[in-house]
Amino acid sequence: MQMAQILTESRVVSDLSVVEKREILAYLAGLFVLDIPGVGKKQILHEFLERERVGTTGIGMGIAIPHAKLPGLVYPLVALGRSVRGVDFDAMDGGKVHLIVALISPLAQTTEGTKIHLEALTAISRLLRSPSNRRRLLEAPDQKALFHAALAPPSID
């Protein structure tokens, strides 16, 4: 799975103006609403918050990957937000988070559903594990550049 299959420019925000974790999750939840008929922002936010209660999705290195599973989806969807100032996301390393990649996957409790979810997480991981990829995302001057940076072939370093 490639980022181009799960990310659209309309779900990319180059400078999140909100500064609290819950506000970030709410904002990103709102980006999915047009792509998921019958599912509202509150339901998506609820699922994100439930996942955060299990454990933080702030994985360190300035990255958070909030994720949830929802009924009615056939394919995973991703939203990408960047906080220039950084957000306290309860990250494992205690640092501020600047890149937030939110993932919504199909609820299917099948092997295929789990496989699709893991493939999406792998695509996100390929993008974010390289310092040069993260730098490219952090330095993109605007939404369009950030979107294209997310779709560029990942560097391996």
PDB file of C-alpha atoms in Angstrom:
ATOM      1  CA  MET A   1       0.000   0.000   0.000  1.00  0.00           C
ATOM      2  CA  GLN A   2       1.240   3.464  -0.892  1.00  0.00           C
ATOM      3  CA  MET A   3       0.410   6.806   0.745  1.00  0.00           C
ATOM      4  CA  ALA A   4      -1.133   7.956  -2.558  1.00  0.00           C
ATOM      5  CA  GLN A   5      -3.832   5.304  -2.055  1.00  0.00           C
ATOM      6  CA  ILE A   6      -4.896   6.536   1.373  1.00  0.00           C
ATOM      7  CA  LEU A   7      -4.050  10.253   1.589  1.00  0.00           C
ATOM      8  CA  THR A   8      -5.677  13.140  -0.284  1.00  0.00           C
ATOM      9  CA  GLU A   9      -4.612  16.777  -0.348  1.00  0.00           C
ATOM     10  CA  SER A  10      -7.920  17.750   1.277  1.00  0.00           C
ATOM     11  CA  ARG A  11      -6.860  15.777   4.371  1.00  0.00           C
ATOM     12  CA  VAL A  12      -3.520  17.575   4.761  1.00  0.00           C
ATOM     13  CA  VAL A  13      -3.023  20.566   7.067  1.00  0.00           C
ATOM     14  CA  SER A  14       0.351  22.276   6.988  1.00  0.00           C
ATOM     15  CA  ASP A  15      -0.040  24.402  10.114  1.00  0.00           C
ATOM     16  CA  LEU A  16      -2.484  23.227  12.730  1.00  0.00           C
ATOM     17  CA  SER A  17      -3.522  26.265  14.714  1.00  0.00           C
ATOM     18  CA  VAL A  18      -4.974  24.295  17.631  1.00  0.00           C
ATOM     19  CA  VAL A  19      -2.567  23.431  20.416  1.00  0.00           C
ATOM     20  CA  GLU A  20      -4.201  20.796  22.629  1.00  0.00           C
ATOM     21  CA  LYS A  21      -4.157  17.066  21.918  1.00  0.00           C
ATOM     22  CA  ARG A  22      -7.954  16.744  22.026  1.00  0.00           C
ATOM     23  CA  GLU A  23      -8.360  19.749  19.693  1.00  0.00           C
ATOM     24  CA  ILE A  24      -5.878  18.232  17.236  1.00  0.00           C
ATOM     25  CA  LEU A  25      -7.773  14.934  17.261  1.00  0.00           C
ATOM     26  CA  ALA A  26     -11.085  16.750  16.763  1.00  0.00           C
ATOM     27  CA  TYR A  27      -9.692  18.794  13.885  1.00  0.00           C
ATOM     28  CA  LEU A  28      -8.270  15.737  12.137  1.00  0.00           C
ATOM     29  CA  ALA A  29     -11.507  13.802  12.746  1.00  0.00           C
ATOM     30  CA  GLY A  30     -13.343  16.552  10.878  1.00  0.00           C
ATOM     31  CA  LEU A  31     -11.125  16.046   7.827  1.00  0.00           C
ATOM     32  CA  PHE A  32     -12.485  12.518   7.369  1.00  0.00           C
ATOM     33  CA  VAL A  33     -16.207  13.340   7.483  1.00  0.00           C
ATOM     34  CA  LEU A  34     -16.684  14.020   3.763  1.00  0.00           C
ATOM     35  CA  ASP A  35     -15.041  10.702   2.891  1.00  0.00           C
ATOM     36  CA  ILE A  36     -17.036   8.499   5.264  1.00  0.00           C
ATOM     37  CA  PRO A  37     -20.794   8.722   4.610  1.00  0.00           C
ATOM     38  CA  GLY A  38     -22.942   8.342   7.709  1.00  0.00           C
ATOM     39  CA  VAL A  39     -20.106   8.827  10.164  1.00  0.00           C
ATOM     40  CA  GLY A  40     -19.776  12.116  12.022  1.00  0.00           C
ATOM     41  CA  LYS A  41     -16.854  13.985  13.492  1.00  0.00           C
ATOM     42  CA  LYS A  42     -17.957  13.154  17.054  1.00  0.00           C
ATOM     43  CA  GLN A  43     -17.900   9.412  16.361  1.00  0.00           C
ATOM     44  CA  ILE A  44     -14.422   9.581  14.830  1.00  0.00           C
ATOM     45  CA  LEU A  45     -13.156  11.738  17.697  1.00  0.00           C
ATOM     46  CA  HIS A  46     -14.667   9.291  20.200  1.00  0.00           C
ATOM     47  CA  GLU A  47     -12.770   6.402  18.565  1.00  0.00           C
ATOM     48  CA  PHE A  48      -9.504   8.364  18.566  1.00  0.00           C
ATOM     49  CA  LEU A  49      -9.942   9.224  22.248  1.00  0.00           C
ATOM     50  CA  GLU A  50     -10.777   5.620  23.135  1.00  0.00           C
ATOM     51  CA  ARG A  51      -7.531   4.522  21.463  1.00  0.00           C
ATOM     52  CA  GLU A  52      -5.585   7.193  23.364  1.00  0.00           C
ATOM     53  CA  ARG A  53      -7.001   5.843  26.641  1.00  0.00           C
ATOM     54  CA  VAL A  54      -5.363   2.483  25.868  1.00  0.00           C
ATOM     55  CA  GLY A  55      -2.009   4.196  25.395  1.00  0.00           C
ATOM     56  CA  THR A  56      -0.555   7.218  23.723  1.00  0.00           C
ATOM     57  CA  THR A  57      -0.112   7.216  19.976  1.00  0.00           C
ATOM     58  CA  GLY A  58       2.680   9.775  20.381  1.00  0.00           C
ATOM     59  CA  ILE A  59       5.496   7.428  19.407  1.00  0.00           C
ATOM     60  CA  GLY A  60       8.394   9.871  19.804  1.00  0.00           C
ATOM     61  CA  MET A  61      10.674  11.737  17.393  1.00  0.00           C
ATOM     62  CA  GLY A  62       7.978  14.405  17.032  1.00  0.00           C
ATOM     63  CA  ILE A  63       5.433  11.919  15.636  1.00  0.00           C
ATOM     64  CA  ALA A  64       1.939  10.780  16.626  1.00  0.00           C
ATOM     65  CA  ILE A  65      -0.157   8.209  14.786  1.00  0.00           C
ATOM     66  CA  PRO A  66      -3.680   8.309  16.217  1.00  0.00           C
ATOM     67  CA  HIS A  67      -5.774   5.547  14.721  1.00  0.00           C
ATOM     68  CA  ALA A  68      -9.184   3.957  14.916  1.00  0.00           C
ATOM     69  CA  LYS A  69     -11.374   1.419  13.159  1.00  0.00           C
ATOM     70  CA  LEU A  70     -14.838   2.294  11.911  1.00  0.00           C
ATOM     71  CA  PRO A  71     -17.714   0.407  10.311  1.00  0.00           C
ATOM     72  CA  GLY A  72     -18.653   1.254   6.749  1.00  0.00           C
ATOM     73  CA  LEU A  73     -15.129   1.643   5.430  1.00  0.00           C
ATOM     74  CA  VAL A  74     -13.756  -0.507   2.671  1.00  0.00           C
ATOM     75  CA  TYR A  75     -10.284   1.003   2.586  1.00  0.00           C
ATOM     76  CA  PRO A  76      -8.096   2.892   5.091  1.00  0.00           C
ATOM     77  CA  LEU A  77      -7.940   6.686   5.036  1.00  0.00           C
ATOM     78  CA  VAL A  78      -5.170   8.951   6.325  1.00  0.00           C
ATOM     79  CA  ALA A  79      -5.046  12.608   7.369  1.00  0.00           C
ATOM     80  CA  LEU A  80      -1.749  14.423   7.883  1.00  0.00           C
ATOM     81  CA  GLY A  81      -1.391  17.400  10.175  1.00  0.00           C
ATOM     82  CA  ARG A  82       1.687  19.422  11.008  1.00  0.00           C
ATOM     83  CA  SER A  83       2.049  21.583  14.076  1.00  0.00           C
ATOM     84  CA  VAL A  84       4.852  24.074  13.622  1.00  0.00           C
ATOM     85  CA  ARG A  85       4.808  24.972  17.342  1.00  0.00           C
ATOM     86  CA  GLY A  86       4.467  21.390  18.490  1.00  0.00           C
ATOM     87  CA  VAL A  87       1.831  19.767  20.668  1.00  0.00           C
ATOM     88  CA  ASP A  88       2.054  17.939  23.976  1.00  0.00           C
ATOM     89  CA  PHE A  89       0.743  14.545  22.857  1.00  0.00           C
ATOM     90  CA  ASP A  90       1.975  12.519  25.837  1.00  0.00           C
ATOM     91  CA  ALA A  91       4.650  11.147  23.509  1.00  0.00           C
ATOM     92  CA  MET A  92       6.718   8.223  24.731  1.00  0.00           C
ATOM     93  CA  ASP A  93       9.896  10.305  24.608  1.00  0.00           C
ATOM     94  CA  GLY A  94       8.247  13.270  26.375  1.00  0.00           C
ATOM     95  CA  GLY A  95       8.855  15.568  23.413  1.00  0.00           C
ATOM     96  CA  LYS A  96       6.438  17.743  21.491  1.00  0.00           C
ATOM     97  CA  VAL A  97       4.740  16.296  18.431  1.00  0.00           C
ATOM     98  CA  HIS A  98       4.971  18.116  15.094  1.00  0.00           C
ATOM     99  CA  LEU A  99       3.706  15.478  12.641  1.00  0.00           C
ATOM    100  CA  ILE A 100       0.360  13.795  13.253  1.00  0.00           C
ATOM    101  CA  VAL A 101      -0.723  11.073  10.857  1.00  0.00           C
ATOM    102  CA  ALA A 102      -4.275   9.979  11.676  1.00  0.00           C
ATOM    103  CA  LEU A 103      -5.450   6.624  10.334  1.00  0.00           C
ATOM    104  CA  ILE A 104      -9.003   5.329  10.032  1.00  0.00           C
ATOM    105  CA  SER A 105      -9.304   1.664   9.006  1.00  0.00           C
ATOM    106  CA  PRO A 106     -12.236  -0.670   8.297  1.00  0.00           C
ATOM    107  CA  LEU A 107     -13.709  -2.273  11.410  1.00  0.00           C
ATOM    108  CA  ALA A 108     -13.680  -5.748   9.839  1.00  0.00           C
ATOM    109  CA  GLN A 109     -12.596  -8.246  12.480  1.00  0.00           C
ATOM    110  CA  THR A 110     -11.160 -10.562   9.865  1.00  0.00           C
ATOM    111  CA  THR A 111      -7.668 -11.504   8.848  1.00  0.00           C
ATOM    112  CA  GLU A 112      -8.122  -9.374   5.727  1.00  0.00           C
ATOM    113  CA  GLY A 113      -9.271  -6.372   7.814  1.00  0.00           C
ATOM    114  CA  THR A 114      -6.254  -6.696  10.082  1.00  0.00           C
ATOM    115  CA  LYS A 115      -3.960  -7.066   7.056  1.00  0.00           C
ATOM    116  CA  ILE A 116      -5.301  -3.855   5.488  1.00  0.00           C
ATOM    117  CA  HIS A 117      -4.823  -1.953   8.755  1.00  0.00           C
ATOM    118  CA  LEU A 118      -1.246  -3.217   9.108  1.00  0.00           C
ATOM    119  CA  GLU A 119      -0.460  -2.352   5.471  1.00  0.00           C
ATOM    120  CA  ALA A 120      -1.606   1.227   6.108  1.00  0.00           C
ATOM    121  CA  LEU A 121       0.520   1.440   9.267  1.00  0.00           C
ATOM    122  CA  THR A 122       3.472   0.115   7.265  1.00  0.00           C
ATOM    123  CA  ALA A 123       3.018   2.846   4.632  1.00  0.00           C
ATOM    124  CA  ILE A 124       2.959   5.457   7.404  1.00  0.00           C
ATOM    125  CA  SER A 125       6.030   3.922   9.038  1.00  0.00           C
ATOM    126  CA  ARG A 126       7.968   3.930   5.747  1.00  0.00           C
ATOM    127  CA  LEU A 127       7.233   7.637   5.432  1.00  0.00           C
ATOM    128  CA  LEU A 128       8.146   8.617   8.988  1.00  0.00           C
ATOM    129  CA  ARG A 129      11.043   6.374  10.012  1.00  0.00           C
ATOM    130  CA  SER A 130      13.679   8.213   7.970  1.00  0.00           C
ATOM    131  CA  PRO A 131      15.077  11.465   9.395  1.00  0.00           C
ATOM    132  CA  SER A 132      15.338  12.937   5.889  1.00  0.00           C
ATOM    133  CA  ASN A 133      11.665  12.133   5.203  1.00  0.00           C
ATOM    134  CA  ARG A 134      10.612  13.782   8.465  1.00  0.00           C
ATOM    135  CA  ARG A 135      12.753  16.813   7.655  1.00  0.00           C
ATOM    136  CA  ARG A 136      11.167  17.049   4.190  1.00  0.00           C
ATOM    137  CA  LEU A 137       7.698  16.998   5.796  1.00  0.00           C
ATOM    138  CA  LEU A 138       8.660  19.558   8.435  1.00  0.00           C
ATOM    139  CA  GLU A 139      10.214  21.934   5.899  1.00  0.00           C
ATOM    140  CA  ALA A 140       7.435  21.849   3.296  1.00  0.00           C
ATOM    141  CA  PRO A 141       6.314  25.484   2.884  1.00  0.00           C
ATOM    142  CA  ASP A 142       2.571  24.881   2.448  1.00  0.00           C
ATOM    143  CA  GLN A 143      -0.245  22.334   2.207  1.00  0.00           C
ATOM    144  CA  LYS A 144       0.432  21.362  -1.398  1.00  0.00           C
ATOM    145  CA  ALA A 145       4.159  20.878  -0.784  1.00  0.00           C
ATOM    146  CA  LEU A 146       3.451  18.891   2.387  1.00  0.00           C
ATOM    147  CA  PHE A 147       1.032  16.644   0.488  1.00  0.00           C
ATOM    148  CA  HIS A 148       3.586  16.021  -2.276  1.00  0.00           C
ATOM    149  CA  ALA A 149       6.332  15.421   0.288  1.00  0.00           C
ATOM    150  CA  ALA A 150       4.147  12.742   1.891  1.00  0.00           C
ATOM    151  CA  LEU A 151       3.657  11.041  -1.486  1.00  0.00           C
ATOM    152  CA  ALA A 152       7.322  11.177  -2.553  1.00  0.00           C
ATOM    153  CA  PRO A 153       9.217   7.879  -2.488  1.00  0.00           C
ATOM    154  CA  PRO A 154      10.528   7.437   1.055  1.00  0.00           C
ATOM    155  CA  SER A 155      14.249   7.825   1.669  1.00  0.00           C
ATOM    156  CA  ILE A 156      16.059   5.082   3.506  1.00  0.00           C
ATOM    157  CA  ASP A 157      18.689   6.481   5.873  1.00  0.00           C
TER     158      ASP A 157
END
